[in-house]
Coordinates of C-alpha atoms in Angstrom, one line a residue:
M1 CA 0.3 0.2 0.2
H2 CA 1.3 3.6 -1.4
P3 CA -0.5 6.4 1.1
F4 CA -0.3 10.1 0.6
I5 CA -2.2 12.8 1.2
V6 CA -4.6 14.8 -1.2
G7 CA -6.5 18.2 -0.7
T8 CA -8.2 20.4 -2.4
A9 CA -8.0 24.2 -3.0
G10 CA -10.3 26.9 -4.8
H11 CA -12.6 30.0 -4.5
V12 CA -15.7 29.5 -2.4
D13 CA -19.1 27.4 -3.9
H14 CA -16.3 26.0 -6.5
G15 CA -17.9 22.6 -6.1
K16 CA -14.9 20.8 -3.9
S17 CA -17.0 19.3 -1.0
S18 CA -19.7 18.1 -3.9
L19 CA -16.5 16.8 -5.7
I20 CA -15.2 14.9 -2.5
R21 CA -18.3 13.4 -2.3
A22 CA -18.9 12.2 -5.4
L23 CA -15.3 10.3 -6.0
T24 CA -15.8 8.8 -2.4
G25 CA -19.0 8.4 -1.1
I26 CA -18.3 10.4 1.8
E27 CA -19.5 13.3 3.2
T28 CA -16.7 16.2 4.7
D29 CA -19.1 19.0 5.6
R30 CA -19.9 17.0 9.3
L31 CA -20.7 20.3 10.9
P32 CA -24.2 21.7 11.2
E33 CA -23.8 25.2 10.1
E34 CA -21.9 23.8 7.1
Q35 CA -24.9 21.1 6.0
A36 CA -27.8 24.0 6.9
R37 CA -25.7 26.8 4.9
G38 CA -24.2 24.8 2.6
L39 CA -20.8 26.2 3.1
S40 CA -17.7 24.2 4.0
I41 CA -16.4 26.1 7.5
D42 CA -13.8 23.8 8.6
L43 CA -11.4 21.4 7.8
G44 CA -13.4 17.7 6.0
F45 CA -12.1 14.5 5.8
A46 CA -12.2 10.9 3.0
H47 CA -10.0 8.4 1.7
L48 CA -9.9 7.2 -1.7
E49 CA -8.4 4.4 -3.3
L50 CA -7.2 4.2 -6.5
P51 CA -4.6 2.0 -9.0
G52 CA -1.9 0.6 -8.0
D53 CA -2.4 0.3 -4.3
I54 CA -2.8 3.6 -3.3
V55 CA -5.0 4.9 -0.8
A56 CA -5.5 8.6 -1.1
G57 CA -6.5 10.7 2.9
I58 CA -8.5 13.4 1.3
V59 CA -8.6 16.7 2.7
D60 CA -11.0 19.3 2.1
V61 CA -10.7 22.5 2.5
P62 CA -13.0 25.9 2.8
G63 CA -13.1 28.2 -0.2
H64 CA -14.1 31.5 1.5
E65 CA -11.9 33.9 2.4
R66 CA -12.5 34.5 6.2
F67 CA -12.0 31.1 6.9
L68 CA -8.4 30.7 5.2
K69 CA -6.9 30.3 8.5
N70 CA -8.7 26.8 8.7
M71 CA -7.6 26.5 4.8
L72 CA -3.9 27.3 6.2
A73 CA -4.0 24.5 8.7
G74 CA -4.8 21.9 6.6
V75 CA -3.0 22.7 3.4
G76 CA 0.7 21.8 4.3
G77 CA 0.6 18.0 4.5
Y78 CA -0.1 17.8 1.2
D79 CA 1.4 15.6 -1.6
L80 CA -1.0 16.5 -4.1
G81 CA -3.5 19.6 -4.4
M82 CA -6.3 19.2 -6.8
L83 CA -7.2 23.1 -7.2
V84 CA -11.5 22.8 -8.0
V85 CA -12.4 25.7 -10.5
D86 CA -15.8 26.3 -11.3
A87 CA -16.4 26.0 -15.3
Q88 CA -18.9 28.9 -14.8
E89 CA -16.9 31.1 -13.3
G90 CA -13.0 30.8 -14.1
V91 CA -10.5 32.0 -11.8
M92 CA -11.7 33.7 -8.7
P93 CA -10.0 36.2 -5.8
Q94 CA -9.8 32.5 -3.5
T95 CA -8.3 30.7 -6.6
R96 CA -5.8 33.0 -7.0
E97 CA -4.7 32.4 -2.9
H98 CA -5.0 29.2 -2.8
L99 CA -2.7 28.5 -5.6
E100 CA -0.1 31.4 -4.5
I101 CA -0.3 29.1 -0.8
L102 CA 0.6 25.4 -2.0
E103 CA 3.6 27.3 -4.1
L104 CA 4.6 28.9 -1.4
L105 CA 3.9 25.4 0.8
E106 CA 6.3 23.8 -2.4
T107 CA 3.4 21.4 -2.8
R108 CA 4.6 18.6 -4.7
A109 CA 2.1 17.7 -7.6
G110 CA -0.6 18.8 -8.9
L111 CA -4.0 18.6 -10.6
V112 CA -7.3 21.1 -12.3
A113 CA -10.4 19.6 -11.9
L114 CA -12.5 21.5 -13.5
T115 CA -16.1 21.5 -12.5
K116 CA -19.8 22.1 -13.1
I117 CA -19.1 21.0 -16.7
D118 CA -23.0 20.0 -16.7
T119 CA -23.7 23.8 -17.0
V120 CA -22.1 24.4 -19.8
D121 CA -21.7 23.9 -23.5
D122 CA -18.2 22.3 -24.9
E123 CA -17.3 26.5 -26.6
F124 CA -17.1 27.6 -23.5
A125 CA -15.4 25.1 -21.4
E126 CA -13.1 25.3 -24.4
L127 CA -12.8 29.0 -23.8
V128 CA -12.6 29.3 -19.6
E129 CA -10.0 25.8 -19.7
E130 CA -7.7 28.1 -22.4
D131 CA -8.4 31.1 -20.2
L132 CA -7.2 28.8 -17.2
R133 CA -3.8 27.5 -18.7
A134 CA -2.6 30.8 -19.6
Y135 CA -3.1 32.0 -16.1
L136 CA -1.3 28.9 -14.6
Q137 CA 1.6 29.1 -17.1
A138 CA 3.4 31.1 -14.2
T139 CA 2.6 28.3 -11.4
F140 CA 3.7 25.0 -10.7
L141 CA 0.5 23.7 -12.4
K142 CA 1.3 24.9 -16.0
N143 CA 1.5 21.2 -16.7
A144 CA -1.1 19.8 -14.4
P145 CA -3.6 18.0 -16.1
I146 CA -6.8 19.7 -16.6
V147 CA -9.7 17.5 -15.9
R148 CA -13.2 18.1 -16.8
V149 CA -15.9 17.1 -14.4
S150 CA -19.5 17.1 -13.4
S151 CA -20.6 15.9 -9.1
K152 CA -23.8 15.5 -10.5
T153 CA -23.5 12.9 -13.7
G154 CA -20.9 12.2 -12.2
A155 CA -18.7 12.8 -16.0
G156 CA -14.9 12.5 -16.1
L157 CA -15.0 11.1 -12.3
D158 CA -12.7 8.2 -13.8
E159 CA -10.4 10.0 -15.2
L160 CA -10.1 12.4 -12.7
K161 CA -9.4 9.3 -10.8
A162 CA -7.2 7.4 -13.0
T163 CA -4.9 10.9 -13.6
L164 CA -5.0 11.0 -9.9
G165 CA -3.6 7.5 -9.7
K166 CA -1.1 7.9 -12.0
L167 CA 0.2 11.3 -10.5
L168 CA 0.6 9.9 -7.1
Q169 CA 2.4 6.9 -8.8
S170 CA 5.4 9.5 -9.8
L171 CA 5.7 10.6 -6.2
T172 CA 8.5 8.8 -3.4
P173 CA 6.7 7.5 -0.5
R174 CA 7.3 10.1 2.7
N175 CA 9.8 8.8 4.8
R176 CA 8.5 5.9 6.9
K177 CA 12.1 4.9 9.2
A178 CA 12.3 8.4 9.8
P179 CA 11.1 9.2 13.3
F180 CA 6.9 10.2 13.6
R181 CA 5.6 13.7 13.1
M182 CA 2.0 14.6 13.2
P183 CA 0.9 18.0 13.5
V184 CA -2.7 18.0 14.9
D185 CA -5.7 19.2 13.0
R186 CA -9.2 17.9 14.9
V187 CA -9.7 17.2 19.0
F188 CA -12.5 15.0 20.3
V189 CA -13.7 12.8 23.2
K190 CA -14.9 9.6 21.8
T191 CA -17.1 7.1 25.0
G192 CA -15.6 4.7 26.4
F193 CA -12.0 5.6 24.6
G194 CA -10.8 9.3 25.7
S195 CA -9.1 12.0 23.7
V196 CA -8.4 11.2 20.3
V197 CA -6.8 13.7 18.2
T198 CA -6.4 13.4 14.0
G199 CA -3.8 14.9 11.8
S200 CA -1.9 14.2 8.4
L201 CA 0.9 11.8 10.1
W202 CA 4.3 13.8 8.0
S203 CA 6.9 11.3 8.8
G204 CA 7.6 8.2 10.2
T205 CA 5.4 5.1 11.6
L206 CA 3.3 6.1 15.2
R207 CA 2.6 2.6 16.7
K208 CA -0.3 1.1 19.3
G209 CA 1.3 1.6 22.6
D210 CA 4.6 4.3 21.4
P211 CA 5.2 6.8 23.9
V212 CA 4.8 10.3 22.2
V213 CA 4.9 13.9 23.8
V214 CA 2.4 16.8 22.6
L215 CA 3.9 20.4 21.5
P216 CA 4.8 22.8 22.7
Q217 CA 3.2 22.1 25.6
G218 CA 5.3 19.0 26.5
L219 CA 2.7 16.6 27.7
E220 CA 4.0 12.9 27.8
T221 CA 1.3 10.6 26.9
R222 CA 0.7 6.9 25.1
V223 CA -1.0 5.9 22.2
R224 CA -4.4 3.5 23.8
G225 CA -5.2 3.2 20.0
L226 CA -5.0 3.8 16.2
Q227 CA -7.8 4.5 13.2
V228 CA -6.8 5.1 9.6
H229 CA -9.6 5.5 7.1
S230 CA -11.5 4.2 10.1
Q231 CA -10.4 1.2 10.8
A232 CA -8.6 0.3 14.0
V233 CA -5.4 -0.5 12.8
E234 CA -1.4 -1.9 14.3
E235 CA 0.8 1.1 13.0
A236 CA 0.0 3.8 11.0
L237 CA 2.6 4.7 7.9
A238 CA 3.6 8.2 7.1
G239 CA 1.0 9.8 4.4
Q240 CA -1.9 8.2 6.1
R241 CA -5.0 9.9 7.6
V242 CA -4.4 8.9 11.5
A243 CA -6.7 9.2 14.8
V244 CA -5.1 8.7 17.4
N245 CA -6.9 7.3 20.8
L246 CA -4.5 9.1 23.7
T247 CA -4.4 8.0 27.4
G248 CA -4.1 9.9 30.7
I249 CA -4.7 12.7 28.5
E250 CA -7.9 15.7 29.0
A251 CA -9.5 16.7 25.7
A252 CA -9.5 20.2 27.4
A253 CA -5.4 20.2 27.1
L254 CA -5.3 19.3 23.4
G255 CA -6.3 21.2 20.3
R256 CA -5.4 22.2 16.8
G257 CA -2.1 23.9 16.6
Q258 CA 0.1 21.1 18.6
W259 CA 2.0 18.4 17.2
I260 CA 2.5 14.6 18.5
A261 CA 6.4 13.2 18.6
P262 CA 8.4 10.9 20.3
P263 CA 9.5 12.5 23.8
G264 CA 13.1 14.0 23.1
L265 CA 13.2 14.9 19.5
L266 CA 11.7 18.3 19.5
T267 CA 12.0 21.3 21.4
P268 CA 8.9 24.1 20.6
T269 CA 10.4 27.4 19.5
D270 CA 9.7 31.1 19.2
R271 CA 12.4 31.8 16.7
L272 CA 13.4 30.9 13.2
D273 CA 15.6 32.0 10.7
A274 CA 14.0 31.4 7.2
R275 CA 14.7 31.9 3.6
L276 CA 10.7 34.2 2.8
K277 CA 9.8 34.7 -0.4
L278 CA 7.4 37.7 -1.0
L279 CA 4.2 37.6 -3.4
P280 CA 4.2 39.8 -6.2
K281 CA 1.3 42.0 -6.1
L282 CA 1.3 43.0 -2.6
P283 CA 0.0 46.6 -1.9
R284 CA 3.3 47.9 0.1
P285 CA 7.0 46.4 0.7
L286 CA 7.5 44.7 4.0
K287 CA 8.8 46.8 6.8
H288 CA 11.9 44.9 8.7
R289 CA 10.0 44.5 12.3
S290 CA 6.6 44.2 10.9
R291 CA 3.9 42.3 12.7
I292 CA 3.3 39.2 11.1
R293 CA 1.0 36.4 10.9
F294 CA 3.1 32.8 10.7
Y295 CA 1.5 29.7 9.9
S296 CA 3.3 26.4 10.0
G297 CA 2.1 22.4 10.1
T298 CA -1.6 23.1 11.2
S299 CA -0.8 26.4 13.9
E300 CA -1.6 29.5 13.8
T301 CA 0.2 32.7 15.5
L302 CA 1.2 36.4 15.9
G303 CA 5.0 37.7 15.5
M304 CA 7.4 40.1 14.5
A305 CA 9.5 39.7 10.8
L306 CA 12.9 40.8 11.8
L307 CA 14.9 42.2 7.3
L308 CA 18.2 40.3 7.9
E309 CA 20.0 41.8 4.5
S310 CA 18.2 45.3 3.6
D311 CA 15.2 48.0 6.2
V312 CA 12.5 46.6 3.3
L313 CA 11.9 43.7 1.0
Q314 CA 9.8 44.5 -2.1
P315 CA 6.9 42.5 -3.2
G316 CA 8.3 39.8 -5.4
A317 CA 11.9 39.4 -3.6
T318 CA 13.2 37.0 -1.3
G319 CA 15.2 37.9 1.8
L320 CA 16.9 36.5 5.0
V321 CA 14.2 36.8 7.9
Q322 CA 14.2 36.0 11.9
V323 CA 11.0 35.2 12.8
V324 CA 10.1 36.3 15.9
L325 CA 7.0 34.6 17.2
D326 CA 4.6 35.3 20.4
E327 CA 3.8 31.5 21.2
P328 CA 6.3 28.3 20.9
V329 CA 5.9 26.4 17.8
V330 CA 7.3 22.9 16.7
L331 CA 9.5 22.8 13.4
Q332 CA 12.7 21.0 11.5
Q333 CA 14.9 22.7 9.2
G334 CA 13.5 22.4 5.9
D335 CA 9.3 23.2 6.5
R336 CA 7.9 25.5 4.8
F337 CA 5.8 28.5 6.4
V338 CA 3.5 30.6 5.3
L339 CA 2.8 34.6 6.6
R340 CA -0.3 36.6 6.5
D341 CA -0.3 40.3 7.3
F342 CA -1.5 41.2 11.2
T343 CA -4.6 41.9 10.0
S344 CA -4.9 38.3 7.9
Q345 CA -6.5 40.4 5.2
Y346 CA -4.3 39.2 2.6
T347 CA -0.9 36.5 2.4
L348 CA 2.7 38.2 2.4
G349 CA 4.4 35.1 1.2
G350 CA 6.3 32.1 2.6
G351 CA 9.7 30.2 2.7
E352 CA 11.8 27.4 3.9
V353 CA 13.3 27.1 7.7
L354 CA 16.6 27.3 8.0
D355 CA 17.9 27.0 11.3
P356 CA 13.9 26.1 13.6
A357 CA 16.0 27.3 16.7
P358 CA 19.0 30.4 16.6
A359 CA 19.9 32.8 18.5
R360 CA 19.1 36.7 19.1
H361 CA 20.8 38.2 15.3
K362 CA 22.3 41.8 15.8
R363 CA 21.5 44.5 13.3
G364 CA 23.6 44.3 10.0
D365 CA 25.0 41.2 11.9
A366 CA 26.9 39.9 8.3
A367 CA 28.2 36.7 10.2
A368 CA 24.9 35.3 10.7
V369 CA 23.5 36.3 7.1
E370 CA 26.8 34.5 5.5
S371 CA 26.2 31.4 8.2
L372 CA 22.7 31.6 7.0
R373 CA 22.8 31.3 3.3
R374 CA 25.7 28.1 3.5
R375 CA 22.8 26.5 5.0
E376 CA 20.6 27.3 1.7
G377 CA 20.3 24.4 -0.6
G378 CA 21.9 22.2 2.0
G379 CA 20.9 19.0 4.2
P380 CA 21.1 17.9 7.6
E381 CA 25.0 17.7 7.1
D382 CA 25.6 21.0 5.9
A383 CA 23.5 22.2 8.8
L384 CA 25.6 20.3 11.5
L385 CA 28.8 22.1 9.7
E386 CA 27.2 25.1 10.5
I387 CA 26.4 24.5 14.0
L388 CA 30.0 23.4 14.8
R389 CA 31.1 26.6 13.1
K390 CA 29.3 28.6 14.9
A391 CA 29.9 26.7 18.8
S392 CA 30.8 28.9 20.9
G393 CA 33.2 26.2 22.5
G394 CA 34.5 24.8 19.1
T395 CA 32.8 21.3 19.9
R396 CA 29.4 19.9 20.3
T397 CA 28.0 16.2 21.7
A398 CA 26.0 13.9 19.4
G399 CA 23.4 15.0 22.0
A400 CA 23.6 18.5 21.7
L401 CA 23.8 18.2 17.6
A402 CA 20.5 16.5 17.8
Q403 CA 18.9 18.6 19.7
E404 CA 19.9 21.5 18.1
L405 CA 19.2 19.9 14.6
Q406 CA 15.5 18.5 16.1
R407 CA 16.4 15.1 14.9
P408 CA 17.2 11.7 16.6
L409 CA 20.4 10.7 18.1
L410 CA 20.9 8.0 15.6
E411 CA 20.4 9.8 12.3
V412 CA 22.9 12.9 14.0
E413 CA 25.2 10.0 15.0
G414 CA 25.4 8.2 11.5
L415 CA 25.9 12.3 9.7
V416 CA 28.3 12.8 12.1
Q417 CA 30.4 9.4 10.4
T418 CA 29.7 10.2 6.9
L419 CA 31.0 13.8 7.8
K420 CA 34.0 12.3 9.9
A421 CA 34.8 9.7 6.4
S422 CA 34.7 12.6 4.8
G423 CA 37.6 14.6 6.1
E424 CA 35.0 17.6 7.9
V425 CA 35.0 16.9 11.5
V426 CA 36.6 14.8 13.5
V427 CA 35.3 13.2 17.0
L428 CA 37.4 13.4 20.6
G429 CA 35.8 11.2 23.0
K430 CA 32.1 12.4 23.3
S431 CA 32.8 15.6 21.6
I432 CA 32.6 16.7 17.4
A433 CA 34.7 19.6 15.7
L434 CA 35.2 20.2 12.5
S435 CA 38.2 19.5 11.1
S436 CA 39.6 22.3 10.0
L437 CA 39.6 23.8 13.7
A438 CA 41.0 20.7 15.4
I439 CA 44.7 20.9 12.8
A440 CA 45.2 24.2 13.5
L441 CA 45.0 23.9 16.9
E442 CA 47.2 20.7 17.0
D443 CA 49.5 23.3 15.0
R444 CA 49.7 26.1 17.6
L445 CA 49.5 23.5 20.4
A446 CA 53.1 21.6 18.7
A447 CA 54.6 25.5 18.1
V448 CA 53.6 25.6 21.7
F449 CA 55.5 22.7 23.0
Q450 CA 58.5 23.4 20.6
K451 CA 59.2 27.0 21.9
L452 CA 58.9 25.8 25.5
E453 CA 61.4 22.3 24.9
T454 CA 63.9 24.9 23.5
G455 CA 64.3 27.4 26.4
A456 CA 63.7 25.2 28.6
P457 CA 65.2 21.4 27.7
W458 CA 65.6 21.0 31.0
K459 CA 62.0 20.3 31.7
V460 CA 60.8 17.0 31.8
G461 CA 57.5 18.6 31.0
W462 CA 55.0 20.9 31.6
R463 CA 51.1 20.8 32.8
K464 CA 48.0 21.0 30.6
E465 CA 46.9 24.1 32.6
E466 CA 49.5 25.6 31.2
I467 CA 50.3 24.2 27.4
L468 CA 46.5 25.6 27.3
R469 CA 46.8 29.7 28.8
L470 CA 49.9 29.6 25.7
V471 CA 48.1 28.0 23.4
A472 CA 45.7 31.0 23.9
S473 CA 42.6 29.5 21.9
D474 CA 39.4 31.2 21.5
T475 CA 38.0 27.6 21.6
P476 CA 39.2 26.7 25.2
K477 CA 37.1 23.9 25.0
L478 CA 38.1 22.4 22.0
A479 CA 41.5 23.0 22.6
E480 CA 41.0 21.1 26.0
E481 CA 39.6 17.9 23.9
V482 CA 42.3 18.7 21.1
L483 CA 44.8 18.2 23.2
A484 CA 43.4 15.0 25.6
E485 CA 43.3 13.3 22.1
L486 CA 46.8 14.0 21.1
G487 CA 47.3 11.9 24.8
R488 CA 44.9 9.4 23.6
T489 CA 46.7 8.8 20.6
G490 CA 50.1 8.7 21.9
Q491 CA 51.3 11.4 19.9
I492 CA 52.7 13.9 23.1
Q493 CA 53.7 11.6 25.9
D494 CA 52.6 12.0 29.5
R495 CA 55.2 12.2 32.6
N496 CA 53.7 12.3 36.3
G497 CA 51.1 14.5 34.3
F498 CA 54.2 16.5 32.4
L499 CA 53.4 16.5 28.8
S500 CA 56.2 17.2 26.1
S501 CA 56.1 16.2 22.4
L502 CA 57.3 12.9 21.9
S503 CA 60.8 13.5 20.4
H504 CA 60.9 15.7 23.8
A505 CA 63.8 14.2 26.4
P506 CA 64.8 16.1 29.2
T507 CA 68.6 17.4 29.1
L508 CA 70.9 18.9 31.5
A509 CA 74.4 20.3 31.2
P510 CA 77.4 18.7 32.4
S511 CA 78.0 20.6 35.4
Q512 CA 74.2 20.5 36.2
Q513 CA 74.0 16.7 35.5
K514 CA 76.7 16.6 38.5
Q515 CA 74.9 17.9 40.9
L516 CA 71.9 15.8 40.5
D517 CA 74.4 12.8 41.3
R518 CA 75.6 14.7 44.2
L519 CA 71.8 15.6 45.0
E520 CA 70.8 11.6 45.1
E521 CA 74.1 11.1 46.9
V522 CA 73.1 12.5 49.2
L523 CA 69.7 11.6 49.7
R524 CA 70.4 7.9 49.0
A525 CA 72.7 8.2 52.1
G526 CA 70.2 9.6 54.3
G527 CA 67.6 6.4 53.8
F528 CA 64.3 6.4 55.2
C529 CA 65.7 9.3 57.0
P530 CA 67.0 11.9 54.9
P531 CA 68.2 15.5 55.2
D532 CA 66.2 18.2 55.0
W533 CA 65.9 19.1 52.0
D534 CA 67.1 22.6 52.3
V535 CA 70.5 21.0 53.4
A536 CA 70.4 18.6 50.3
L537 CA 70.2 21.1 47.5
A538 CA 72.9 23.2 50.0
E539 CA 75.3 20.1 50.1
A540 CA 74.8 19.0 46.2
G541 CA 75.1 23.3 45.0
S542 CA 71.9 22.4 42.6
G543 CA 69.4 25.4 42.7
S544 CA 65.3 25.2 41.5
V545 CA 66.3 24.1 37.9
L546 CA 67.4 20.9 39.6
E547 CA 65.0 20.7 42.1
A548 CA 62.6 20.6 39.2
F549 CA 64.0 17.9 36.8
L550 CA 64.3 15.2 39.8
L551 CA 60.4 16.3 41.2
E552 CA 59.2 16.3 37.5
S553 CA 60.9 13.1 36.4
G554 CA 59.4 11.0 39.3
R555 CA 63.1 10.1 40.9
G556 CA 62.0 11.9 43.6
V557 CA 58.8 12.6 46.0
K558 CA 58.1 15.8 47.9
L559 CA 56.6 14.3 51.3
A560 CA 56.5 17.4 53.2
P561 CA 57.4 20.8 52.5
N562 CA 61.0 20.5 53.4
M563 CA 61.1 16.7 52.7
V564 CA 62.0 15.2 49.8
F565 CA 62.4 10.9 49.2
L566 CA 64.4 9.2 46.6
E567 CA 61.4 7.1 44.6
E568 CA 64.0 4.0 44.7
T569 CA 64.1 4.5 48.2
L570 CA 59.9 4.5 48.6
A571 CA 59.9 1.3 46.8
R572 CA 62.5 -0.8 49.3
A573 CA 60.3 1.1 51.6
R574 CA 56.8 -1.0 49.5
E575 CA 59.0 -4.4 49.3
M576 CA 59.7 -4.2 52.5
L577 CA 55.7 -3.6 53.4
A578 CA 54.7 -5.7 51.1
A579 CA 56.8 -8.9 52.6
A580 CA 55.9 -7.8 56.2
I581 CA 51.9 -7.7 56.1
P582 CA 50.9 -10.8 54.8
E583 CA 53.0 -12.4 57.2
R584 CA 52.1 -11.0 60.4
G585 CA 48.8 -9.0 60.0
P586 CA 48.2 -5.5 59.8
L587 CA 51.2 -3.2 61.7
G588 CA 50.9 -0.4 63.7
A589 CA 52.5 2.7 63.4
S590 CA 55.6 2.2 65.1
E591 CA 56.0 -1.7 64.0
V592 CA 56.5 -0.1 61.0
R593 CA 58.9 3.0 62.5
E594 CA 61.2 -0.2 63.5
L595 CA 60.7 -2.3 60.4
L596 CA 62.5 0.5 58.4
G597 CA 64.4 1.8 60.9
T598 CA 63.3 5.4 60.9
T599 CA 61.9 8.3 63.2
R600 CA 58.4 9.8 63.4
K601 CA 58.6 12.3 61.7
F602 CA 59.5 10.9 58.3
L603 CA 56.8 7.6 59.4
I604 CA 53.9 9.8 59.1
P605 CA 54.3 11.2 55.7
M606 CA 55.2 7.9 54.1
L607 CA 52.3 6.2 55.6
E608 CA 50.1 9.1 53.9
Y609 CA 51.3 9.0 51.3
F610 CA 51.4 5.3 50.7
D611 CA 47.7 5.9 51.7
R612 CA 47.0 8.2 49.4
T613 CA 48.8 6.4 46.2
H614 CA 46.5 3.4 47.1
F615 CA 49.5 1.2 48.6
T616 CA 48.6 0.5 51.9
Q617 CA 45.1 1.5 54.0
R618 CA 43.8 1.6 57.3
D619 CA 42.9 -1.0 59.5
G620 CA 41.6 0.6 62.3
D621 CA 45.1 2.3 63.7
K622 CA 46.8 -0.9 61.5
R623 CA 48.0 -0.7 58.3
I624 CA 46.8 -3.6 55.3
L625 CA 48.0 -3.5 51.9
Y626 CA 44.8 -2.0 49.7
G627 CA 42.1 -4.0 48.8
Q628 CA 43.8 -6.4 51.0
K629 CA 41.7 -7.8 54.2
A630 CA 43.3 -8.2 57.1
R631 CA 44.6 -11.5 58.1
T632 CA 45.5 -13.0 61.4
P633 CA 48.5 -13.7 62.1
P634 CA 49.1 -17.7 63.3
V635 CA 49.6 -18.4 67.0
S636 CA 52.5 -20.3 67.5
T637 CA 51.9 -23.5 69.8

């Protein structure tokens, strides 16, 4: 089965509802007032089976200009627009406005139904069709079929069905694998079941039992049941008209203009960046900060148009615009919208959403304009790259990108892998960044290492914080991630927290090396009771250079402000304790002091150091080896 959404368009009383009734046998004027007045006021719905296993969900819209906002609530989900024109009257004002809206929304396909053909002779019908064809030449329906029909006699209905089927067969079905997304166009209560919402499923597959969120309010609920064309189903597919029974939610909390979507997919926004196209026959140009009415999906809200490239946009022109809305809406990049004037007297134009959740732009922000121009005509990959270009820290996680793109995490992770394979982005741990920025930072880090190592060849390395400060990047988060990645991939070396390039080997001048050897002799001779550090330095004749070298290299360990042990001495103490504790059981401080032949002055700092480095741990007032249970020594008999 290949489901599509077909919708009507056209002037009031040109026979839209009568035509749908004749095609489907379904009365779309469901309201008592509509039936009494013979006038469509709100949206009506039907369905039609067509050749080629095609099932068309049909949306019938009102033609009267007073109810245009209802028309706009239904037209957004069309796969095919059926422009209905009365053979007696030809093109009328709402014919033009409805067709303009179909074009602004970039409806994928269309045809013209020339109705009431039974009321005119063939010659008159030919003249009307010629005039109609001339008018359509400047529209997306210039090559569309024009089918003459009569809802009263049934003439042309079979041809209309065949034409609909042929046109729909040529269309690519909507994406069923994408996350489901459905704008709500109707709400009602069904006795014994509760709240029901209906809409055209724009994308994805919706299943019974699925968790959903109602947006923009963020109401979490679950699908209790589904119906497609009045038949209960286990799942509904993109391109179908769907009735969704929701659990645990009152009908009073639901309404037209809402969306249902998977939890966590979409974030409501009150601001969007877009490319706007104005209609050519407007009575006046659009000025910066003009108040407007914004229509997307099934929603309508007031807002303000902030022009980004000029102070005035002339009729027929296009321009980049940021729309600031009075109420939040739900959008994705690429969605189409329509703008009408603030008083709702005429349609201004419409366009495409480029960024559904942008930052505020300063007036005359050339960088923001250039960024939006790069997004135009691109797909989600381009949008992802643009987010990374503007990222204040230079990086984003996949989760953050998914939120900003309003796309599922798995899809974003796939986009990242594609861009990584093409060399446009790099993945640094959990962070994602532009390759060009990361490479530039690698070069800057290499230059910093070279300068440091040339200036102080005796140093083992430098702390991360010092290196990052010298890089002085305007993207410090990215600089930190790049440095960490160089460490993870073994492109720099880490000696006890001191970083350097792989080629760096700390070197001392001959005189300094001689002093270092003497310093180590002095400390070694002291054993577990080394001389005070300042005394040892004075005896060796060494200064701050050798102190840093000894400590940073890990050959010496400072346990107290004036106390340094050689690491080899501490290693000997660990060996002695590792042999004694399993044999004798937990050792108290006095027992360790006796074992090592030291004093309390040196013992306590040593034991605390061994505890900190997870060699030993306390067991009451004694010490055991880290991670081992205390063992009672055997009793001699």
